[in-house]
CSV table of N, CA and C in Angstrom, one decimal:
chain,number,residue,atom,x,y,z
A,29,MET,N,-50.4,-0.7,69.0
A,29,MET,CA,-50.6,-1.7,68.1
A,29,MET,C,-51.6,-3.0,69.1
A,30,ALA,N,-52.5,-3.2,68.2
A,30,ALA,CA,-54.0,-4.3,69.1
A,30,ALA,C,-53.2,-5.6,69.4
A,31,SER,N,-52.5,-6.4,68.9
A,31,SER,CA,-51.7,-7.4,69.2
A,31,SER,C,-50.5,-7.5,69.4
A,32,THR,N,-49.9,-8.4,70.3
A,32,THR,CA,-48.5,-8.7,70.3
A,32,THR,C,-48.2,-9.9,69.3
A,33,LEU,N,-47.1,-9.4,68.4
A,33,LEU,CA,-46.7,-10.5,67.5
A,33,LEU,C,-45.1,-10.9,67.8
A,34,VAL,N,-45.0,-12.0,67.9
A,34,VAL,CA,-43.1,-12.1,68.1
A,34,VAL,C,-42.9,-13.5,67.5
A,35,LYS,N,-41.5,-13.4,67.0
A,35,LYS,CA,-40.7,-14.4,66.8
A,35,LYS,C,-39.4,-14.5,66.9
A,36,ILE,N,-38.9,-15.2,68.2
A,36,ILE,CA,-37.7,-15.0,68.4
A,36,ILE,C,-37.1,-16.6,68.7
A,37,ASP,N,-36.2,-16.9,67.6
A,37,ASP,CA,-35.9,-18.4,67.8
A,37,ASP,C,-34.4,-18.2,68.4
A,38,VAL,N,-34.4,-19.4,69.2
A,38,VAL,CA,-33.1,-19.5,70.0
A,38,VAL,C,-32.6,-20.9,69.9
A,39,HIS,N,-31.6,-21.1,70.1
A,39,HIS,CA,-30.7,-22.4,70.6
A,39,HIS,C,-30.2,-22.7,71.6
A,40,LEU,N,-30.6,-23.5,72.5
A,40,LEU,CA,-30.6,-23.2,73.9
A,40,LEU,C,-29.4,-24.9,73.8
A,41,ILE,N,-28.6,-24.6,74.9
A,41,ILE,CA,-27.8,-25.7,75.4
A,41,ILE,C,-27.4,-26.0,76.7
A,42,PHE,N,-27.6,-27.0,77.2
A,42,PHE,CA,-27.7,-27.3,78.7
A,42,PHE,C,-27.2,-28.7,79.0
A,43,HIS,N,-26.2,-28.8,80.0
A,43,HIS,CA,-25.7,-30.2,80.4
A,43,HIS,C,-26.2,-30.7,81.4
A,44,VAL,N,-25.9,-31.9,81.6
A,44,VAL,CA,-26.5,-32.6,82.8
A,44,VAL,C,-25.4,-32.6,83.7
A,45,LYS,N,-25.8,-32.5,85.3
A,45,LYS,CA,-24.8,-32.2,86.3
A,45,LYS,C,-23.5,-33.5,86.1
A,46,THR,N,-22.3,-33.1,86.4
A,46,THR,CA,-21.2,-34.0,86.0
A,46,THR,C,-21.4,-35.0,87.3
A,47,THR,N,-22.0,-34.7,88.5
A,47,THR,CA,-22.2,-35.5,89.8
A,47,THR,C,-23.6,-36.2,89.5
A,48,GLY,N,-24.3,-36.1,88.6
A,48,GLY,CA,-25.4,-37.0,88.6
A,48,GLY,C,-25.2,-38.0,87.2
A,49,ALA,N,-26.6,-38.5,87.1
A,49,ALA,CA,-26.7,-39.6,86.0
A,49,ALA,C,-26.7,-38.8,84.7
A,50,LYS,N,-26.2,-39.6,83.8
A,50,LYS,CA,-26.5,-39.2,82.3
A,50,LYS,C,-27.7,-40.0,81.8
A,51,MET,N,-28.2,-39.4,80.5
A,51,MET,CA,-29.1,-40.0,80.0
A,51,MET,C,-29.0,-41.1,79.2
A,52,LEU,N,-29.6,-42.1,79.2
A,52,LEU,CA,-29.3,-43.4,78.5
A,52,LEU,C,-29.6,-43.2,77.1
A,53,GLU,N,-28.7,-43.6,75.8
A,53,GLU,CA,-29.0,-43.7,74.4
A,53,GLU,C,-30.2,-44.1,74.1
A,54,GLU,N,-30.7,-44.7,74.7
A,54,GLU,CA,-31.7,-45.5,74.3
A,54,GLU,C,-33.3,-44.8,74.6
A,55,ASP,N,-32.8,-43.9,75.7
A,55,ASP,CA,-34.0,-43.3,76.2
A,55,ASP,C,-34.1,-41.6,75.5
A,56,LEU,N,-33.2,-41.3,74.7
A,56,LEU,CA,-32.9,-40.0,73.8
A,56,LEU,C,-34.1,-39.4,73.2
A,57,PRO,N,-34.5,-40.4,72.1
A,57,PRO,CA,-36.0,-39.8,71.5
A,57,PRO,C,-37.0,-39.8,72.3
A,58,ARG,N,-37.2,-40.5,73.5
A,58,ARG,CA,-38.1,-40.3,74.0
A,58,ARG,C,-38.1,-39.0,75.0
A,59,ILE,N,-37.2,-38.7,75.7
A,59,ILE,CA,-36.8,-37.6,76.4
A,59,ILE,C,-36.5,-36.2,75.2
A,60,PHE,N,-36.3,-36.2,74.0
A,60,PHE,CA,-36.5,-35.1,73.2
A,60,PHE,C,-37.9,-35.0,72.9
A,61,ALA,N,-38.9,-35.9,72.6
A,61,ALA,CA,-40.2,-35.5,72.4
A,61,ALA,C,-41.0,-35.1,73.8
A,62,TYR,N,-40.3,-35.3,74.7
A,62,TYR,CA,-40.9,-35.2,76.0
A,62,TYR,C,-40.9,-33.6,76.4
A,63,ILE,N,-39.4,-33.3,75.9
A,63,ILE,CA,-39.1,-31.9,76.3
A,63,ILE,C,-40.0,-31.0,75.0
A,64,GLY,N,-40.1,-31.6,73.8
A,64,GLY,CA,-40.9,-30.5,72.6
A,64,GLY,C,-42.2,-30.4,73.4
A,65,GLY,N,-42.9,-31.7,73.9
A,65,GLY,CA,-44.1,-31.6,74.6
A,65,GLY,C,-44.1,-30.3,75.8
A,66,ILE,N,-43.0,-30.1,76.5
A,66,ILE,CA,-43.1,-29.0,77.7
A,66,ILE,C,-43.3,-27.9,76.8
A,67,ILE,N,-42.3,-27.7,75.6
A,67,ILE,CA,-42.0,-26.5,75.0
A,67,ILE,C,-43.7,-26.3,74.6
A,68,LYS,N,-43.9,-27.1,73.9
A,68,LYS,CA,-45.8,-26.6,73.1
A,68,LYS,C,-46.7,-26.2,74.0
A,69,SER,N,-46.4,-26.8,75.5
A,69,SER,CA,-47.6,-26.6,76.5
A,69,SER,C,-47.2,-25.2,77.1
A,70,MET,N,-46.0,-24.7,77.0
A,70,MET,CA,-45.9,-23.3,77.1
A,70,MET,C,-46.1,-22.5,76.1
A,71,GLU,N,-46.4,-22.8,75.0
A,71,GLU,CA,-46.9,-21.9,73.7
A,71,GLU,C,-45.5,-21.6,73.2
A,72,GLY,N,-44.5,-22.6,73.2
A,72,GLY,CA,-43.4,-22.4,72.5
A,72,GLY,C,-43.8,-23.2,70.9
A,73,LEU,N,-42.5,-22.7,70.4
A,73,LEU,CA,-42.7,-23.8,69.1
A,73,LEU,C,-41.3,-24.6,69.3
A,74,PRO,N,-41.1,-25.8,69.6
A,74,PRO,CA,-40.1,-26.7,69.4
A,74,PRO,C,-39.8,-27.2,68.0
A,75,VAL,N,-38.7,-26.6,67.3
A,75,VAL,CA,-38.2,-26.9,66.1
A,75,VAL,C,-37.7,-27.9,65.9
A,76,GLU,N,-36.4,-28.2,66.8
A,76,GLU,CA,-35.6,-29.5,66.8
A,76,GLU,C,-34.9,-29.6,68.2
A,77,VAL,N,-35.0,-30.8,68.9
A,77,VAL,CA,-34.6,-31.3,70.2
A,77,VAL,C,-33.7,-32.6,70.1
A,78,GLY,N,-32.3,-32.3,70.3
A,78,GLY,CA,-31.6,-33.2,70.1
A,78,GLY,C,-30.3,-33.0,70.9
A,79,GLY,N,-29.6,-34.2,70.8
A,79,GLY,CA,-28.4,-33.9,71.8
A,79,GLY,C,-27.7,-35.3,72.0
A,80,ARG,N,-27.0,-35.6,73.1
A,80,ARG,CA,-26.3,-36.6,73.4
A,80,ARG,C,-26.4,-36.9,74.8
A,81,PRO,N,-26.1,-38.0,75.6
A,81,PRO,CA,-26.3,-38.3,76.8
A,81,PRO,C,-26.1,-37.2,78.3
A,82,ASP,N,-24.8,-36.3,77.6
A,82,ASP,CA,-24.7,-35.4,78.9
A,82,ASP,C,-25.0,-34.2,78.5
A,83,HIS,N,-25.8,-33.7,77.3
A,83,HIS,CA,-26.3,-32.7,77.1
A,83,HIS,C,-27.1,-32.4,76.1
A,84,ILE,N,-27.6,-31.4,76.1
A,84,ILE,CA,-28.8,-31.3,75.3
A,84,ILE,C,-28.8,-29.8,74.1
A,85,HIS,N,-29.5,-30.3,73.0
A,85,HIS,CA,-29.8,-28.8,72.2
A,85,HIS,C,-31.4,-28.5,71.8
A,86,ILE,N,-31.7,-27.4,72.1
A,86,ILE,CA,-33.1,-27.2,71.6
A,86,ILE,C,-33.0,-25.9,70.9
A,87,LEU,N,-33.4,-26.2,69.5
A,87,LEU,CA,-33.8,-24.8,68.6
A,87,LEU,C,-35.2,-24.8,68.7
A,88,THR,N,-35.6,-23.8,69.2
A,88,THR,CA,-37.3,-23.4,69.7
A,88,THR,C,-37.4,-21.7,69.2
A,89,SER,N,-38.8,-21.4,69.5
A,89,SER,CA,-39.1,-20.1,69.1
A,89,SER,C,-39.5,-20.1,70.3
A,90,LEU,N,-39.4,-18.7,71.3
A,90,LEU,CA,-39.7,-18.5,72.6
A,90,LEU,C,-41.2,-18.0,72.5
A,91,PRO,N,-42.0,-18.2,73.6
A,91,PRO,CA,-43.4,-18.2,74.0
A,91,PRO,C,-43.2,-16.6,74.1
A,92,LYS,N,-44.5,-15.9,73.8
A,92,LYS,CA,-44.3,-14.6,73.9
A,92,LYS,C,-44.5,-14.0,75.3
A,93,THR,N,-45.3,-14.7,76.3
A,93,THR,CA,-45.5,-14.3,77.2
A,93,THR,C,-44.5,-14.8,78.5
A,94,MET,N,-43.4,-15.4,78.3
A,94,MET,CA,-42.3,-15.6,79.3
A,94,MET,C,-40.6,-15.1,79.0
A,95,SER,N,-40.2,-14.9,80.0
A,95,SER,CA,-38.8,-14.7,79.7
A,95,SER,C,-38.1,-15.9,79.3
A,96,LEU,N,-37.0,-15.4,78.9
A,96,LEU,CA,-36.1,-16.7,78.7
A,96,LEU,C,-35.8,-17.4,79.9
A,97,ALA,N,-35.4,-16.9,80.6
A,97,ALA,CA,-34.8,-17.2,81.9
A,97,ALA,C,-36.0,-18.4,82.7
A,98,ASP,N,-37.1,-18.1,82.7
A,98,ASP,CA,-38.5,-18.6,83.1
A,98,ASP,C,-38.7,-19.6,82.1
A,99,PHE,N,-38.7,-19.7,81.1
A,99,PHE,CA,-38.7,-20.5,80.0
A,99,PHE,C,-37.7,-21.9,79.9
A,100,VAL,N,-36.8,-21.5,80.0
A,100,VAL,CA,-35.6,-22.3,80.4
A,100,VAL,C,-35.6,-23.4,81.9
A,101,ARG,N,-36.0,-22.6,83.4
A,101,ARG,CA,-36.3,-23.1,84.3
A,101,ARG,C,-37.1,-23.9,84.3
A,102,ALA,N,-38.6,-23.9,83.5
A,102,ALA,CA,-39.4,-24.8,83.5
A,102,ALA,C,-39.1,-25.9,82.7
A,103,ILE,N,-38.5,-26.0,81.4
A,103,ILE,CA,-38.1,-26.8,81.0
A,103,ILE,C,-36.9,-27.9,81.4
A,104,LYS,N,-36.0,-27.5,82.2
A,104,LYS,CA,-35.4,-28.2,82.8
A,104,LYS,C,-35.9,-28.7,84.1
A,105,ALA,N,-37.0,-28.0,85.0
A,105,ALA,CA,-37.5,-28.7,86.2
A,105,ALA,C,-38.6,-29.7,85.6
A,106,ASP,N,-39.1,-29.6,84.6
A,106,ASP,CA,-40.5,-30.5,84.3
A,106,ASP,C,-39.6,-31.9,83.6
A,107,SER,N,-38.4,-31.4,82.9
A,107,SER,CA,-37.9,-32.8,82.2
A,107,SER,C,-37.4,-33.5,83.4
A,108,SER,N,-36.4,-32.7,84.3
A,108,SER,CA,-36.0,-33.6,85.7
A,108,SER,C,-36.8,-34.6,86.3
A,109,LYS,N,-37.6,-33.9,86.8
A,109,LYS,CA,-38.9,-34.5,87.5
A,109,LYS,C,-39.5,-35.7,86.6
A,110,TRP,N,-39.7,-35.5,85.0
A,110,TRP,CA,-40.2,-36.5,84.7
A,110,TRP,C,-39.1,-37.8,84.1
A,111,LEU,N,-37.7,-37.2,84.5
A,111,LEU,CA,-37.0,-38.3,84.2
A,111,LEU,C,-36.8,-39.3,85.3
A,112,LYS,N,-37.0,-38.3,86.8
A,112,LYS,CA,-36.8,-39.3,87.8
A,112,LYS,C,-37.9,-40.3,87.7
A,113,GLY,N,-38.9,-40.2,87.0
A,113,GLY,CA,-39.8,-41.3,87.3
A,113,GLY,C,-40.0,-41.9,86.2
A,114,LEU,N,-39.3,-41.8,85.4
A,114,LEU,CA,-39.1,-42.8,84.1
A,114,LEU,C,-38.2,-44.0,84.3
A,115,ASN,N,-37.2,-44.0,85.2
A,115,ASN,CA,-36.3,-44.9,85.2
A,115,ASN,C,-35.3,-45.0,86.6
A,116,ARG,N,-35.3,-45.7,87.3
A,116,ARG,CA,-34.8,-45.7,88.6
A,116,ARG,C,-33.2,-45.0,88.3
A,117,CYS,N,-32.8,-45.3,87.2
A,117,CYS,CA,-31.5,-45.1,86.9
A,117,CYS,C,-31.0,-43.6,87.1
A,118,TYR,N,-32.1,-43.0,86.8
A,118,TYR,CA,-32.3,-41.2,87.0
A,118,TYR,C,-32.8,-40.5,88.3
A,119,ILE,N,-32.5,-41.5,89.1
A,119,ILE,CA,-33.3,-41.0,90.7
A,119,ILE,C,-32.0,-39.8,90.9
A,120,GLN,N,-30.7,-39.8,90.5
A,120,GLN,CA,-29.7,-38.7,90.9
A,120,GLN,C,-29.6,-37.7,89.7
A,121,PHE,N,-30.4,-37.8,88.6
A,121,PHE,CA,-30.2,-36.9,87.3
A,121,PHE,C,-31.0,-35.6,87.8
A,122,ALA,N,-29.8,-34.6,87.2
A,122,ALA,CA,-29.9,-33.0,87.4
A,122,ALA,C,-29.3,-32.3,86.1
A,123,TRP,N,-30.0,-31.3,85.9
A,123,TRP,CA,-29.4,-30.7,84.9
A,123,TRP,C,-28.2,-29.3,85.7
A,124,GLN,N,-27.5,-29.3,85.1
A,124,GLN,CA,-26.4,-28.1,85.3
A,124,GLN,C,-27.8,-27.0,85.7
A,125,GLU,N,-27.1,-26.1,86.7
A,125,GLU,CA,-27.6,-24.6,87.0
A,125,GLU,C,-27.7,-23.8,85.3
A,126,GLY,N,-26.5,-23.8,84.8
A,126,GLY,CA,-26.7,-22.6,83.6
A,126,GLY,C,-27.3,-23.2,82.4
A,127,TYR,N,-27.0,-22.2,81.3
A,127,TYR,CA,-27.4,-22.8,80.2
A,127,TYR,C,-26.6,-21.8,79.1
A,128,GLY,N,-26.6,-22.0,78.1
A,128,GLY,CA,-26.3,-21.0,76.7
A,128,GLY,C,-27.7,-21.2,75.8
A,129,ALA,N,-27.6,-19.6,75.6
A,129,ALA,CA,-28.8,-19.4,74.9
A,129,ALA,C,-28.4,-18.6,73.6
A,130,PHE,N,-28.7,-18.9,72.6
A,130,PHE,CA,-28.1,-18.3,71.2
A,130,PHE,C,-29.2,-18.1,70.2
A,131,SER,N,-29.2,-17.0,69.8
A,131,SER,CA,-30.2,-16.4,69.1
A,131,SER,C,-29.8,-17.0,67.5
A,132,VAL,N,-31.0,-17.4,66.6
A,132,VAL,CA,-30.7,-17.8,65.3
A,132,VAL,C,-31.6,-17.2,64.1
A,133,SER,N,-31.2,-16.7,63.4
A,133,SER,CA,-31.6,-16.0,62.2
A,133,SER,C,-32.5,-16.6,61.4
A,134,PRO,N,-33.6,-16.2,60.9
A,134,PRO,CA,-34.4,-17.3,60.2
A,134,PRO,C,-33.6,-17.7,58.9
A,135,SER,N,-32.6,-17.2,58.5
A,135,SER,CA,-31.9,-17.5,57.3
A,135,SER,C,-30.9,-18.7,57.7
A,136,LEU,N,-30.7,-19.3,59.0
A,136,LEU,CA,-29.8,-20.2,59.5
A,136,LEU,C,-30.6,-21.3,60.4
A,137,LEU,N,-32.3,-21.1,60.2
A,137,LEU,CA,-32.7,-22.3,60.8
A,137,LEU,C,-32.2,-23.7,60.4
A,138,ASP,N,-32.1,-23.7,59.2
A,138,ASP,CA,-31.9,-25.2,58.5
A,138,ASP,C,-30.9,-26.0,58.9
A,139,LYS,N,-29.7,-24.8,59.0
A,139,LYS,CA,-28.2,-25.2,58.9
A,139,LYS,C,-28.3,-25.4,60.4
A,140,THR,N,-28.7,-24.8,61.4
A,140,THR,CA,-28.8,-25.3,63.0
A,140,THR,C,-29.9,-26.6,63.4
A,141,ILE,N,-30.8,-27.0,62.7
A,141,ILE,CA,-31.3,-28.0,62.6
A,141,ILE,C,-30.5,-29.3,62.3
A,142,ARG,N,-29.7,-29.1,60.9
A,142,ARG,CA,-28.9,-30.2,60.7
A,142,ARG,C,-27.8,-30.5,61.6
A,143,TYR,N,-27.3,-29.0,62.3
A,143,TYR,CA,-26.3,-29.2,63.5
A,143,TYR,C,-27.0,-30.0,64.6
A,144,ILE,N,-28.0,-30.1,64.7
A,144,ILE,CA,-28.5,-30.5,66.1
A,144,ILE,C,-28.8,-32.1,65.6
A,145,ARG,N,-29.5,-32.3,64.5
A,145,ARG,CA,-29.5,-33.7,64.1
A,145,ARG,C,-28.1,-34.6,64.0
A,146,GLY,N,-27.2,-33.7,63.9
A,146,GLY,CA,-25.9,-34.5,63.3
A,146,GLY,C,-25.0,-34.7,65.0
A,147,GLN,N,-25.5,-34.4,65.7
A,147,GLN,CA,-24.8,-34.6,67.0
A,147,GLN,C,-23.8,-35.9,67.5
A,148,LYS,N,-24.8,-36.9,67.3
A,148,LYS,CA,-24.1,-38.2,67.3
A,148,LYS,C,-22.4,-38.4,66.5
A,149,GLU,N,-22.7,-37.8,65.2
A,149,GLU,CA,-21.3,-37.6,64.2
A,149,GLU,C,-20.2,-36.7,65.0
A,150,HIS,N,-21.2,-35.3,65.3
A,150,HIS,CA,-20.2,-34.4,65.5
A,150,HIS,C,-19.3,-34.5,67.1
A,151,HIS,N,-19.9,-35.4,67.9
A,151,HIS,CA,-19.0,-35.6,69.0
A,151,HIS,C,-18.2,-36.8,68.9
A,152,LYS,N,-18.2,-37.2,67.5
A,152,LYS,CA,-17.0,-38.3,67.7
A,152,LYS,C,-15.8,-37.5,67.7
A,153,LYS,N,-15.7,-36.1,67.0
A,153,LYS,CA,-14.5,-35.3,66.7
A,153,LYS,C,-14.6,-34.2,67.8
A,154,ARG,N,-15.6,-33.9,68.6
A,154,ARG,CA,-15.1,-33.0,69.4
A,154,ARG,C,-16.1,-33.0,70.7
A,155,SER,N,-15.3,-32.8,71.8
A,155,SER,CA,-16.2,-32.8,73.4
A,155,SER,C,-17.2,-31.8,73.2
A,156,PHE,N,-18.1,-31.9,74.2
A,156,PHE,CA,-18.8,-30.7,74.6
A,156,PHE,C,-18.2,-29.7,75.1
A,157,GLN,N,-17.2,-29.7,75.6
A,157,GLN,CA,-16.2,-28.4,76.0
A,157,GLN,C,-16.1,-27.1,75.2
A,158,GLU,N,-15.2,-28.3,74.3
A,158,GLU,CA,-15.1,-27.9,72.7
A,158,GLU,C,-16.1,-27.0,71.8
A,159,GLU,N,-17.1,-28.1,71.8
A,159,GLU,CA,-18.4,-27.1,71.4
A,159,GLU,C,-18.6,-26.3,71.8
A,160,TYR,N,-19.1,-26.3,73.1
A,160,TYR,CA,-19.5,-25.2,73.9
A,160,TYR,C,-18.6,-23.8,73.6
A,161,ARG,N,-17.4,-24.0,73.9
A,161,ARG,CA,-16.4,-22.9,73.6
A,161,ARG,C,-16.6,-22.1,72.1
A,162,LEU,N,-16.5,-22.8,71.5
A,162,LEU,CA,-16.9,-22.2,70.0
A,162,LEU,C,-18.0,-21.3,69.7
A,163,PHE,N,-19.3,-21.8,70.2
A,163,PHE,CA,-20.4,-21.1,70.6
A,163,PHE,C,-20.4,-19.9,71.2
A,164,LEU,N,-19.6,-19.8,72.3
A,164,LEU,CA,-19.3,-18.5,73.2
A,164,LEU,C,-18.6,-17.8,72.3
A,165,GLU,N,-17.4,-18.3,71.7
A,165,GLU,CA,-16.2,-17.2,70.8
A,165,GLU,C,-17.0,-16.9,69.9
A,166,ALA,N,-18.0,-17.7,69.0
A,166,ALA,CA,-18.7,-17.2,68.1
A,166,ALA,C,-19.7,-15.8,68.3
A,167,TYR,N,-19.9,-16.1,69.2
A,167,TYR,CA,-21.2,-15.0,69.8
A,167,TYR,C,-20.6,-13.9,70.2
A,168,GLY,N,-19.1,-14.1,70.7
A,168,GLY,CA,-18.5,-12.6,71.5
A,168,GLY,C,-19.2,-12.8,72.6
A,169,ILE,N,-18.9,-14.1,73.5
A,169,ILE,CA,-19.5,-14.0,75.1
A,169,ILE,C,-18.1,-14.2,75.8
A,170,LYS,N,-18.1,-13.4,76.8
A,170,LYS,CA,-16.7,-13.3,77.7
A,170,LYS,C,-17.5,-14.4,78.8
A,171,TYR,N,-16.6,-15.3,78.8
A,171,TYR,CA,-16.6,-16.2,80.1
A,171,TYR,C,-15.4,-16.6,81.1
A,172,ASP,N,-16.0,-17.3,82.1
A,172,ASP,CA,-14.7,-17.4,83.3
A,172,ASP,C,-14.5,-18.9,83.1
A,173,GLU,N,-13.3,-19.4,82.5
A,173,GLU,CA,-13.3,-20.9,82.2
A,173,GLU,C,-13.8,-22.0,83.7
A,174,ARG,N,-13.5,-21.2,84.7
A,174,ARG,CA,-13.6,-21.8,86.0
A,174,ARG,C,-14.8,-22.0,86.4
A,175,TYR,N,-15.8,-21.2,85.8
A,175,TYR,CA,-17.6,-21.7,85.7
A,175,TYR,C,-18.1,-22.1,84.7
A,176,ALA,N,-17.6,-22.2,83.8
A,176,ALA,CA,-18.3,-22.5,82.4
A,176,ALA,C,-18.7,-23.8,82.5
A,177,PHE,N,-18.0,-24.6,83.0
A,177,PHE,CA,-18.2,-26.1,82.8
A,177,PHE,C,-18.5,-26.8,84.1
A,178,SER,N,-18.6,-26.0,85.4
A,178,SER,CA,-18.5,-26.8,86.7
A,178,SER,C,-19.8,-26.7,87.2
A,179,ASP,N,-20.6,-27.6,88.0
A,179,ASP,CA,-21.9,-27.5,88.3
A,179,ASP,C,-21.8,-26.6,89.5
């Protein structure tokens, strides 16, 4: 083939360190926009970025030139550094080391966008841990409870 053509959509989920600062509700739109910019700068396509003060959801198309691990590492490192400069309250901010990455078929993109946009309402009924367990179970991912939610 003369060119590389790739379209891999993924739903990323990661949590802030439990020992660090959470994101402030009023800063969330700005943080989500910044993360979208990080993704664009790496030639990814940010479809939807959202979440709550303690965790984030990103629906994105992966860049064709990066591994998933490198892509997530760059998003987390850049956003963490930026947040620490945004406000002194974020001086202790850090993301947990791990993340969840779940493939999304083209037929489920709209449903996933609605899910991410509805996080505020969704988390009135379900904790992050309950939500994340459901993702792991739906995708058949085996995990050790001792490590799935700790820093």
